[in-house]
Coordinates of C-alpha atoms in Angstrom, one line a residue:
M13 CA 178.1 97.2 -56.1
T14 CA 176.7 93.7 -56.5
D15 CA 177.4 90.4 -54.9
P16 CA 179.4 88.4 -55.5
V17 CA 182.8 89.7 -56.1
E18 CA 184.2 90.5 -59.5
A19 CA 187.9 91.3 -59.2
A20 CA 189.7 93.9 -61.2
A21 CA 191.5 92.8 -64.3
G22 CA 189.0 90.4 -65.7
G23 CA 186.8 89.6 -62.8
A24 CA 188.2 87.3 -60.0
L25 CA 184.8 86.2 -58.8
G26 CA 181.5 85.8 -60.6
D27 CA 177.8 85.4 -59.9
A28 CA 177.1 83.6 -56.6
A29 CA 174.4 81.5 -58.2
A30 CA 176.4 80.8 -61.4
T31 CA 175.9 77.2 -62.6
A32 CA 176.9 77.6 -66.3
A33 CA 180.1 75.7 -65.9
L34 CA 178.2 72.7 -64.6
G35 CA 176.0 72.8 -67.6
D36 CA 173.1 74.9 -68.7
A37 CA 170.6 72.4 -67.2
A38 CA 172.2 72.7 -63.7
T39 CA 169.8 74.2 -61.1
A40 CA 170.5 75.9 -57.8
A41 CA 169.1 72.8 -56.1
Q42 CA 171.4 70.5 -58.1
L43 CA 174.4 72.7 -57.3
A44 CA 173.5 72.7 -53.6
A45 CA 173.2 68.9 -53.6
L46 CA 176.7 68.6 -55.0
A47 CA 178.0 71.2 -52.5
R48 CA 176.7 69.3 -49.6
D49 CA 179.3 66.5 -50.2
S50 CA 182.1 68.7 -51.4
R51 CA 185.4 68.5 -49.4
A52 CA 186.5 72.0 -50.4
W53 CA 187.1 74.0 -47.3
P54 CA 184.7 76.9 -48.0
F55 CA 181.8 74.4 -48.2
E56 CA 183.0 72.7 -45.0
E57 CA 182.9 76.0 -43.2
A58 CA 179.5 76.9 -44.7
R59 CA 178.0 73.6 -43.6
K60 CA 179.2 74.2 -40.1
L61 CA 177.5 77.6 -40.2
I62 CA 174.2 76.1 -41.5
A63 CA 174.3 73.4 -38.7
R64 CA 174.8 76.2 -36.1
R65 CA 171.9 78.2 -37.5
D66 CA 169.6 75.2 -37.5
K67 CA 170.6 74.2 -34.0
V68 CA 169.7 77.5 -32.4
G69 CA 166.7 78.1 -34.7
Q70 CA 167.9 81.4 -36.1
D71 CA 165.9 83.2 -38.7
K72 CA 167.8 86.4 -39.6
T73 CA 170.3 87.8 -42.0
V74 CA 173.6 85.9 -41.6
I75 CA 176.4 88.4 -40.7
F76 CA 180.0 87.7 -41.9
E77 CA 182.7 89.9 -40.5
T78 CA 186.3 90.7 -41.0
G79 CA 188.3 93.0 -38.7
Y80 CA 191.1 95.3 -39.5
G81 CA 193.4 97.3 -37.2
P82 CA 194.5 100.4 -39.1
S83 CA 197.6 101.1 -36.9
G84 CA 199.7 100.5 -40.0
L85 CA 199.3 100.4 -43.8
P86 CA 196.9 97.6 -44.9
H87 CA 198.8 94.5 -45.9
I88 CA 198.1 91.4 -47.9
G89 CA 196.9 89.4 -45.0
T90 CA 194.0 91.7 -44.6
F91 CA 193.0 91.1 -48.2
G92 CA 193.3 87.4 -47.6
E93 CA 190.9 87.4 -44.7
V94 CA 188.3 89.3 -46.8
L95 CA 188.7 87.0 -49.8
R96 CA 188.5 83.8 -47.7
T97 CA 185.5 85.1 -45.8
T98 CA 183.8 86.0 -49.2
M99 CA 184.5 82.4 -50.4
V100 CA 182.7 81.0 -47.3
R101 CA 179.9 83.4 -47.8
H102 CA 179.5 82.3 -51.4
A103 CA 179.6 78.7 -50.4
F104 CA 176.8 79.4 -47.8
R105 CA 174.7 81.0 -50.5
V106 CA 175.1 78.0 -52.8
L107 CA 174.2 75.6 -50.0
T108 CA 171.1 77.6 -49.0
E109 CA 170.2 78.2 -52.7
D110 CA 170.5 81.9 -51.9
T111 CA 167.3 81.9 -49.8
V112 CA 169.0 83.3 -46.7
P113 CA 170.1 87.0 -46.7
T114 CA 173.8 87.6 -45.9
R115 CA 176.0 90.6 -45.3
L116 CA 179.7 91.0 -45.0
I117 CA 181.0 93.7 -42.6
C118 CA 184.6 94.9 -42.9
F119 CA 185.2 96.5 -39.5
S120 CA 188.0 98.9 -38.8
D121 CA 189.2 99.3 -35.2
D122 CA 190.1 102.9 -35.9
M123 CA 189.3 104.2 -32.4
D124 CA 192.3 102.2 -31.0
G125 CA 195.1 104.3 -29.5
L126 CA 198.3 104.6 -31.6
R127 CA 200.7 102.7 -29.3
K128 CA 203.8 102.7 -31.6
V129 CA 205.0 104.4 -34.7
P130 CA 205.1 102.1 -37.8
D131 CA 208.5 101.8 -39.5
N132 CA 207.2 102.3 -43.0
V133 CA 205.5 105.7 -42.9
P134 CA 206.9 109.3 -43.3
N135 CA 206.8 112.1 -40.7
Q136 CA 207.4 109.8 -37.8
D137 CA 207.9 112.7 -35.4
L138 CA 204.4 113.8 -36.1
L139 CA 203.1 110.4 -35.1
R140 CA 205.3 110.2 -32.0
A141 CA 203.7 113.5 -30.9
N142 CA 200.3 111.9 -31.1
L143 CA 200.9 108.5 -29.5
D144 CA 198.0 107.0 -27.5
K145 CA 195.4 109.1 -29.3
P146 CA 192.6 107.3 -31.3
L147 CA 193.8 106.6 -34.8
T148 CA 191.1 108.9 -36.2
Q149 CA 192.5 111.7 -34.1
V150 CA 196.1 111.2 -35.2
P151 CA 197.2 113.5 -38.1
D152 CA 197.8 111.8 -41.4
P153 CA 201.6 111.6 -41.9
F154 CA 201.0 111.5 -45.7
G155 CA 199.0 114.7 -45.6
K156 CA 196.1 113.4 -47.6
F157 CA 193.4 112.8 -45.1
R158 CA 192.1 114.3 -41.8
S159 CA 193.7 111.4 -39.8
F160 CA 196.0 108.4 -40.0
G161 CA 193.1 106.1 -39.4
E162 CA 191.1 107.6 -42.3
H163 CA 194.2 107.3 -44.6
N164 CA 194.6 103.6 -43.9
N165 CA 190.9 103.0 -44.1
A166 CA 190.8 104.7 -47.5
M167 CA 193.7 102.5 -48.7
L168 CA 191.9 99.4 -47.6
R169 CA 188.5 100.4 -49.1
S170 CA 190.1 101.5 -52.4
F171 CA 191.7 98.1 -52.8
L172 CA 188.6 96.1 -51.8
D173 CA 186.5 98.2 -54.2
A174 CA 189.0 97.6 -57.0
F175 CA 188.2 93.9 -56.6
G176 CA 184.5 94.5 -56.4
F177 CA 184.1 92.9 -53.0
D178 CA 180.5 93.2 -51.7
Y179 CA 181.0 94.5 -48.2
E180 CA 179.8 97.1 -45.8
F181 CA 182.6 99.2 -44.2
M182 CA 182.2 100.1 -40.5
S183 CA 184.3 102.3 -38.5
A184 CA 184.7 101.8 -34.7
T185 CA 184.9 105.6 -34.3
D186 CA 181.5 106.0 -36.0
C187 CA 179.9 103.1 -34.1
Y188 CA 181.1 104.4 -30.7
T189 CA 180.4 108.1 -31.3
S190 CA 177.0 107.7 -33.0
G191 CA 175.6 105.7 -30.2
R192 CA 175.3 102.5 -32.2
F193 CA 177.2 100.6 -29.5
D194 CA 175.6 102.4 -26.5
R195 CA 173.2 99.6 -25.5
A196 CA 175.9 97.0 -25.8
L197 CA 178.3 99.2 -23.7
M198 CA 175.7 99.5 -21.0
T199 CA 175.4 95.7 -20.9
V200 CA 179.2 95.4 -20.5
L201 CA 178.9 97.9 -17.6
E202 CA 176.1 96.0 -16.0
R203 CA 178.0 92.7 -16.3
Y204 CA 181.3 94.2 -15.5
D205 CA 182.2 91.7 -12.7
E206 CA 181.4 88.7 -15.0
V207 CA 183.6 90.1 -17.7
M208 CA 186.4 90.8 -15.3
A209 CA 186.1 87.2 -14.0
V210 CA 186.9 86.0 -17.6
M211 CA 189.7 88.4 -18.3
L212 CA 191.7 88.6 -15.1
P213 CA 192.9 84.9 -15.0
S214 CA 194.4 85.5 -18.5
L215 CA 196.5 88.4 -17.4
R216 CA 199.9 88.8 -15.6
E217 CA 199.7 89.7 -12.0
E218 CA 200.8 93.3 -12.5
R219 CA 198.3 93.8 -15.3
Q220 CA 195.5 92.4 -13.2
A221 CA 196.0 95.3 -10.8
T222 CA 195.2 97.9 -13.5
Y223 CA 193.0 96.1 -16.0
S224 CA 189.5 97.4 -16.9
P225 CA 187.6 96.5 -20.0
F226 CA 186.8 100.2 -20.4
L227 CA 189.4 102.6 -21.8
P228 CA 188.3 106.2 -21.2
V229 CA 189.3 108.8 -23.8
C230 CA 190.9 111.6 -21.7
P231 CA 188.9 114.8 -22.1
R232 CA 192.0 116.8 -21.3
T233 CA 194.6 115.1 -23.7
G234 CA 192.4 113.1 -26.1
K235 CA 194.4 110.0 -25.4
V236 CA 193.0 106.5 -24.9
L237 CA 193.9 105.7 -21.4
Q238 CA 194.7 102.3 -19.9
V239 CA 193.8 103.0 -16.2
P240 CA 192.0 101.2 -13.4
I241 CA 188.4 102.1 -12.8
I242 CA 187.8 103.4 -9.3
E243 CA 184.0 103.6 -9.4
R244 CA 181.1 102.4 -11.6
D245 CA 177.7 103.9 -11.8
V246 CA 175.4 101.6 -13.7
A247 CA 172.3 103.8 -13.2
S248 CA 173.9 106.8 -15.0
G249 CA 176.2 104.7 -17.3
A250 CA 179.4 106.3 -16.0
I251 CA 182.8 105.3 -14.6
V252 CA 185.3 107.2 -12.5
Y253 CA 189.1 106.9 -12.9
K254 CA 192.2 108.9 -11.7
D255 CA 194.0 111.0 -14.3
P256 CA 197.5 109.5 -14.4
E257 CA 199.1 113.0 -14.8
T258 CA 197.0 115.3 -12.6
E259 CA 195.8 112.5 -10.2
K260 CA 192.4 114.1 -10.2
L261 CA 189.3 111.9 -10.3
V262 CA 187.5 112.1 -13.7
R263 CA 183.9 110.9 -14.3
V264 CA 183.0 109.9 -17.9
K265 CA 180.1 108.2 -19.6
V266 CA 180.8 104.8 -21.1
T267 CA 178.6 105.7 -24.1
G268 CA 178.8 108.2 -26.9
G269 CA 182.5 107.7 -27.7
A270 CA 183.7 108.8 -24.3
C271 CA 185.2 105.3 -23.7
K272 CA 186.1 102.4 -25.8
L273 CA 186.7 98.8 -24.8
Q274 CA 189.9 96.8 -24.5
W275 CA 190.2 94.8 -27.6
K276 CA 189.1 91.3 -26.4
A277 CA 186.1 92.8 -24.7
D278 CA 185.6 95.1 -27.7
W279 CA 185.6 92.1 -30.1
A280 CA 183.0 90.3 -28.0
M281 CA 180.9 93.4 -27.7
R282 CA 181.0 94.0 -31.4
W283 CA 179.9 90.4 -32.1
Y284 CA 177.0 90.9 -29.7
A285 CA 176.0 94.4 -31.0
L286 CA 176.2 93.5 -34.7
G287 CA 174.9 89.9 -34.4
V288 CA 178.0 88.5 -36.1
D289 CA 177.6 84.8 -37.2
Y290 CA 181.0 84.1 -38.8
E291 CA 184.5 85.5 -38.4
M292 CA 187.8 83.8 -39.0
A293 CA 191.1 84.8 -37.3
G294 CA 194.8 84.1 -37.3
K295 CA 196.2 81.2 -35.4
D296 CA 197.9 83.6 -33.0
L297 CA 194.4 84.7 -31.8
I298 CA 193.1 81.2 -30.7
D299 CA 193.1 82.1 -27.0
S300 CA 191.7 85.6 -27.7
V301 CA 188.8 84.0 -29.7
K302 CA 188.0 81.8 -26.7
L303 CA 188.0 84.6 -24.3
S304 CA 186.0 86.9 -26.5
S305 CA 183.5 84.1 -27.1
R306 CA 182.9 83.7 -23.4
I307 CA 182.4 87.4 -23.0
C308 CA 180.0 87.5 -25.9
A309 CA 177.9 84.8 -24.2
I310 CA 178.0 86.8 -20.9
L311 CA 176.5 89.7 -22.8
G312 CA 173.7 87.5 -24.1
G313 CA 175.0 86.9 -27.6
L314 CA 175.9 83.8 -29.5
P315 CA 179.6 83.8 -30.4
P316 CA 180.3 83.5 -34.1
D317 CA 181.6 80.4 -36.0
G318 CA 184.9 80.6 -37.8
F319 CA 188.3 79.0 -38.1
N320 CA 191.8 79.9 -37.3
Y321 CA 194.1 80.3 -40.3
E322 CA 197.9 80.0 -40.2
L323 CA 200.0 83.2 -40.5
F324 CA 202.0 84.4 -43.5
L325 CA 205.7 84.4 -43.2
D326 CA 208.3 86.7 -44.8
E327 CA 211.5 85.6 -46.6
N328 CA 213.1 84.9 -43.2
G329 CA 210.2 82.8 -41.9
E330 CA 209.0 85.6 -39.6
K331 CA 205.4 86.7 -39.3
I332 CA 204.5 89.6 -41.5
S333 CA 203.6 92.8 -39.7
K334 CA 201.8 96.0 -40.7
S335 CA 204.0 98.1 -38.6
R336 CA 207.3 96.5 -39.8
G337 CA 206.2 96.4 -43.4
N338 CA 208.0 93.1 -44.0
G339 CA 206.6 90.6 -46.5
L340 CA 204.8 91.5 -49.7
T341 CA 202.3 94.4 -50.1
I342 CA 199.2 94.1 -52.1
D343 CA 200.5 96.5 -54.7
E344 CA 203.8 94.6 -55.1
W345 CA 202.0 91.3 -55.8
L346 CA 199.9 93.0 -58.4
R347 CA 202.9 94.5 -60.1
Y348 CA 204.1 91.0 -60.9
A349 CA 201.0 88.9 -61.2
S350 CA 197.3 88.8 -61.6
P351 CA 194.7 89.2 -58.9
E352 CA 193.5 85.7 -59.5
S353 CA 197.0 84.3 -58.7
L354 CA 196.9 86.1 -55.4
A355 CA 193.4 84.7 -54.8
L356 CA 194.8 81.2 -55.4
F357 CA 197.6 81.8 -52.9
M358 CA 194.9 82.7 -50.3
Y359 CA 192.7 79.8 -51.2
Q360 CA 195.3 77.1 -50.9
A361 CA 195.8 75.4 -47.5
P362 CA 194.6 78.2 -45.3
R363 CA 195.5 76.3 -42.2
K364 CA 199.2 75.9 -43.3
A365 CA 201.8 78.5 -42.7
K366 CA 203.2 79.8 -46.0
R367 CA 206.0 82.1 -47.1
L368 CA 204.6 85.2 -48.6
Y369 CA 207.5 86.5 -50.6
F370 CA 208.4 87.4 -54.2
D371 CA 209.7 83.9 -55.2
V372 CA 206.2 82.4 -54.6
I373 CA 204.6 84.5 -57.3
P374 CA 205.6 82.6 -60.5
R375 CA 204.5 79.2 -59.2
N376 CA 201.1 80.6 -58.2
V377 CA 200.6 82.3 -61.6
D378 CA 201.2 79.0 -63.4
D379 CA 199.2 76.9 -60.9
Y380 CA 196.3 79.2 -61.4
L381 CA 196.5 78.8 -65.2
T382 CA 196.7 75.0 -64.7
F383 CA 193.6 75.0 -62.6
L384 CA 191.8 77.0 -65.3
E385 CA 192.7 74.4 -67.9
K386 CA 191.8 71.6 -65.7
Y387 CA 188.4 73.1 -64.9
R388 CA 187.6 73.3 -68.6
A389 CA 188.5 69.7 -69.1
Q390 CA 186.4 68.7 -66.0
A391 CA 183.5 70.8 -67.3
S392 CA 183.6 68.9 -70.6
G393 CA 183.2 65.6 -68.8
E394 CA 186.7 64.2 -69.6
G395 CA 186.9 61.5 -67.0
S396 CA 185.6 63.7 -64.2
K397 CA 182.4 64.0 -62.1
P398 CA 180.4 67.2 -61.6
E399 CA 181.5 67.3 -57.9
D400 CA 185.2 67.6 -59.1
L401 CA 184.4 71.1 -60.4
L402 CA 183.5 72.3 -56.9
A403 CA 186.9 71.0 -55.6
N404 CA 188.8 73.0 -58.2
P405 CA 190.2 76.2 -56.7
A406 CA 189.2 78.1 -59.8
W407 CA 185.5 77.6 -59.0
H408 CA 185.9 79.3 -55.7
I409 CA 188.2 82.1 -57.0
H410 CA 185.5 82.9 -59.6
S411 CA 182.4 82.0 -57.6
G412 CA 181.4 79.4 -60.1
D413 CA 181.8 81.6 -63.2
V414 CA 185.1 80.3 -64.4
P415 CA 186.6 81.9 -67.5
D416 CA 188.6 80.2 -70.3
A417 CA 192.3 80.3 -69.6
G418 CA 193.2 81.7 -73.0
V419 CA 197.0 81.4 -72.3
P420 CA 199.0 79.0 -74.5
I421 CA 202.3 79.8 -72.7
S422 CA 203.2 79.5 -69.1
F423 CA 204.4 82.4 -67.0
S424 CA 207.7 80.6 -66.2
M425 CA 208.3 80.2 -70.0
L426 CA 207.6 83.9 -70.5
L427 CA 210.1 84.7 -67.8
N428 CA 212.7 82.6 -69.6
L429 CA 211.9 84.2 -72.9
V430 CA 212.5 87.6 -71.5
S431 CA 215.7 86.4 -69.9
A432 CA 217.1 84.7 -73.0
S433 CA 216.1 87.5 -75.4
N434 CA 217.4 90.2 -73.1
S435 CA 214.5 92.2 -74.2
E436 CA 211.9 94.1 -72.1
D437 CA 210.2 95.3 -75.3
R438 CA 206.6 94.1 -75.4
D439 CA 206.5 94.1 -79.2
V440 CA 209.7 92.0 -79.5
L441 CA 208.3 89.5 -77.1
W442 CA 205.0 89.2 -78.9
G443 CA 207.1 88.5 -82.1
F444 CA 208.4 85.3 -80.4
I445 CA 204.9 84.5 -79.1
R446 CA 203.2 84.8 -82.5
R447 CA 205.7 82.3 -83.9
Y448 CA 204.9 79.8 -81.2
A449 CA 201.1 80.6 -81.2
P450 CA 200.3 82.2 -84.6
D451 CA 196.7 82.9 -83.7
A452 CA 197.6 84.8 -80.5
S453 CA 197.7 88.6 -80.3
P454 CA 197.3 91.2 -77.5
Q455 CA 193.7 91.8 -78.8
T456 CA 192.7 88.1 -79.0
H457 CA 194.6 87.0 -75.8
P458 CA 194.4 89.9 -73.3
R459 CA 195.2 87.6 -70.4
L460 CA 198.4 86.6 -72.1
D461 CA 199.3 90.2 -72.8
Q462 CA 198.9 90.9 -69.1
L463 CA 201.3 88.1 -68.4
V464 CA 203.8 89.6 -70.7
G465 CA 203.7 92.8 -68.7
Y466 CA 204.0 91.0 -65.4
A467 CA 206.9 88.9 -66.8
I468 CA 208.8 92.1 -67.8
H469 CA 208.4 93.6 -64.4
Y470 CA 209.4 90.4 -62.6
F471 CA 212.4 89.9 -64.8
H472 CA 213.6 93.5 -64.4
D473 CA 213.2 93.5 -60.6
F474 CA 214.2 90.0 -59.6
V475 CA 215.7 87.9 -62.4
L476 CA 218.0 90.3 -64.0
P477 CA 219.9 91.3 -60.8
A478 CA 220.4 87.7 -59.9
K479 CA 221.4 86.3 -63.3
R480 CA 224.7 84.5 -63.1
Y481 CA 225.9 82.6 -66.2
R482 CA 228.4 79.9 -65.5
E483 CA 231.0 78.3 -67.7
P484 CA 230.0 74.8 -68.9
T485 CA 232.0 71.7 -67.8
E486 CA 233.7 69.6 -70.4
V487 CA 230.8 67.1 -70.3
E488 CA 228.3 69.9 -70.6
R489 CA 230.3 71.6 -73.4
A490 CA 230.2 68.4 -75.5
A491 CA 226.5 67.9 -74.9
L492 CA 225.7 71.5 -75.8
A493 CA 227.7 71.2 -79.0
E494 CA 225.8 68.1 -80.0
L495 CA 222.5 69.8 -79.1
S496 CA 223.2 72.6 -81.4
E497 CA 224.0 70.2 -84.3
K498 CA 220.8 68.2 -83.6
L499 CA 218.7 71.3 -83.5
A500 CA 220.1 72.4 -86.8
A501 CA 218.8 69.2 -88.4
L502 CA 215.2 69.8 -87.2
P503 CA 212.6 71.7 -89.2
R504 CA 212.3 75.3 -88.1
D505 CA 208.7 74.7 -87.1
A506 CA 209.4 71.6 -85.0
D507 CA 207.0 71.2 -82.1
A508 CA 208.0 71.3 -78.5
E509 CA 207.6 67.5 -78.0
T510 CA 210.0 66.7 -80.9
I511 CA 212.6 69.2 -79.5
Q512 CA 212.2 67.8 -76.0
N513 CA 212.9 64.3 -77.2
V514 CA 216.1 65.4 -78.8
V515 CA 217.2 67.2 -75.7
Y516 CA 216.3 64.1 -73.6
E517 CA 218.3 61.7 -75.9
I518 CA 221.4 63.9 -75.7
G519 CA 221.2 63.9 -72.0
K520 CA 221.1 60.1 -71.9
T521 CA 224.1 59.7 -74.3
H522 CA 226.4 61.9 -72.3
P523 CA 227.9 60.9 -68.9
F524 CA 225.6 63.0 -66.6
D525 CA 225.0 61.5 -63.2
N526 CA 221.3 61.9 -63.9
L527 CA 219.1 63.8 -66.4
R528 CA 218.2 66.4 -63.9
D529 CA 221.8 67.6 -64.0
W530 CA 221.6 68.0 -67.7
F531 CA 218.5 70.1 -67.6
K532 CA 219.8 72.2 -64.7
A533 CA 223.0 72.8 -66.8
L534 CA 221.0 74.0 -69.7
Y535 CA 219.4 76.8 -67.7
E536 CA 222.5 77.7 -65.6
V537 CA 224.7 78.0 -68.7
L538 CA 222.2 79.4 -71.2
I539 CA 219.7 81.4 -69.1
G540 CA 221.7 82.2 -66.0
Q541 CA 219.3 80.5 -63.5
S542 CA 219.0 77.0 -62.1
Q543 CA 215.5 76.1 -63.3
G544 CA 212.9 76.7 -65.9
P545 CA 210.0 75.2 -67.9
R546 CA 210.3 72.2 -70.3
F547 CA 213.3 73.1 -72.4
G548 CA 211.7 71.8 -75.6
S549 CA 208.8 74.2 -75.1
F550 CA 211.2 77.0 -74.4
V551 CA 213.1 76.3 -77.7
A552 CA 209.9 76.1 -79.6
L553 CA 209.0 79.6 -78.3
Y554 CA 212.4 81.2 -78.5
G555 CA 213.3 79.7 -81.9
I556 CA 215.7 77.0 -83.0
D557 CA 218.1 79.5 -84.7
E558 CA 218.0 81.8 -81.7
T559 CA 218.7 78.9 -79.3
R560 CA 221.6 77.7 -81.4
A561 CA 223.0 81.3 -81.3
L562 CA 222.6 81.2 -77.5
I563 CA 224.5 78.0 -77.3
G564 CA 227.3 79.4 -79.4
R565 CA 227.7 82.4 -77.2
A566 CA 227.7 80.1 -74.1
L567 CA 230.5 78.0 -75.6
D568 CA 232.7 80.9 -76.8
G569 CA 232.3 82.8 -73.5
S570 CA 230.6 85.9 -74.8
L571 CA 227.4 85.2 -73.0
R572 CA 229.1 85.4 -69.6
E573 CA 230.7 88.8 -70.6
D574 CA 227.4 90.6 -71.0

């Protein structure tokens, strides 16, 4: 696997040093110079990281990290964190002209105890019988892997691999049991009192009485225990606790996988042990980042840089959750839209809370296509400056190697075409498309052919069940009848702008409160939905005769009877 990322379905990210879009003469130094003044957030983050590195005089590989808790199935927020971190990593490489080695670690907290059963998995009784055991010791409810943790890790890695992310996967279970964390764990034991002094004020009084940064894995039951530590032996690297069921004292090592750490201490220890320089986190973890940073410093490490992104919300405005399975899954988005449109959703306004639900997909698909077209115009020098290219989201989505759009039709227009034609037949839809764009075919325009497939899926699952044709008012009926007459007088190959002017003039000559009501009526009466793309473009795509037939069926009532 090579860096940087190339996403599935056409390559979402390109070469980290790519400068072709800025002109063949552009050099890494020229690109870095432009990036130093860019206001795009990945460059802002990368500049902070460079300033931090210069301040402390570091001369080592820069470690980027993302963390994942596999207590539930991987969700789209996990992908977003990896993608955003990859964008910052790419920006860092551009700014440093790729002279500083970097690594991206995707870390799975798969030694955590399973504290509750996720709602969206089978065989829940099997999971209930294994509560509190490390996730890599809980049987896989899907029956495919040795453990639930391994199943969820495999799902995450499979998806990240499909996008071509350049990352190193690390498992907490492997790091703890192999001894990789042993030295850092001994440091935590040695500085136990200092760590406790940071953690205890952040806890409720009843939790303070039982808290310890060390969670022993019970030799008898295999469960990850949350119990107070009665005795510490730094010399031998051991702790003593009371078994909560037998009340016997148990002595275990803190190394070799016999213990793990509570998560805030664990996060800090991981930063220290792995030398992490950059990790972003959700806004809900701001206080945790502060505590973990203090603990990391106590251990002798330098806390990483990063920023706190806002959380994704579901259709009801609630935070999406792995265990609840609300919101969109990765696979669901990719059934209805391209990987690049998902990347755009992740890139845009990361510090702003956004609804992550099905109705955001069409807008992001068309916005992505718009940015591609805009990028090509910018690259040709049409009233733009070179630095404008680096502010275009498409540059970051594709790591500078931005493809041609190759899509003469918007996604929203395709959705309306499927809706108006009542056809989910790809060949039928391409018949309409060829009339609108004679040079287009699935072979010459594969990106457009993908959009046709996405539009069929989206229409079938979301548009069709919600289609509600309404009867036109008397004002609308008269306007529609005139529209049909005016369309009949146009050449059959009239362009979209000519048709749009006709539609516009009819709206002005009839007593609508405003033109918006006219255009809204066109879609509610003819398509069965309240909005759509420019109506002139739709008619040019669907056909004048077909549109007149649609109007006729709306006026005689047969359209509402379907």
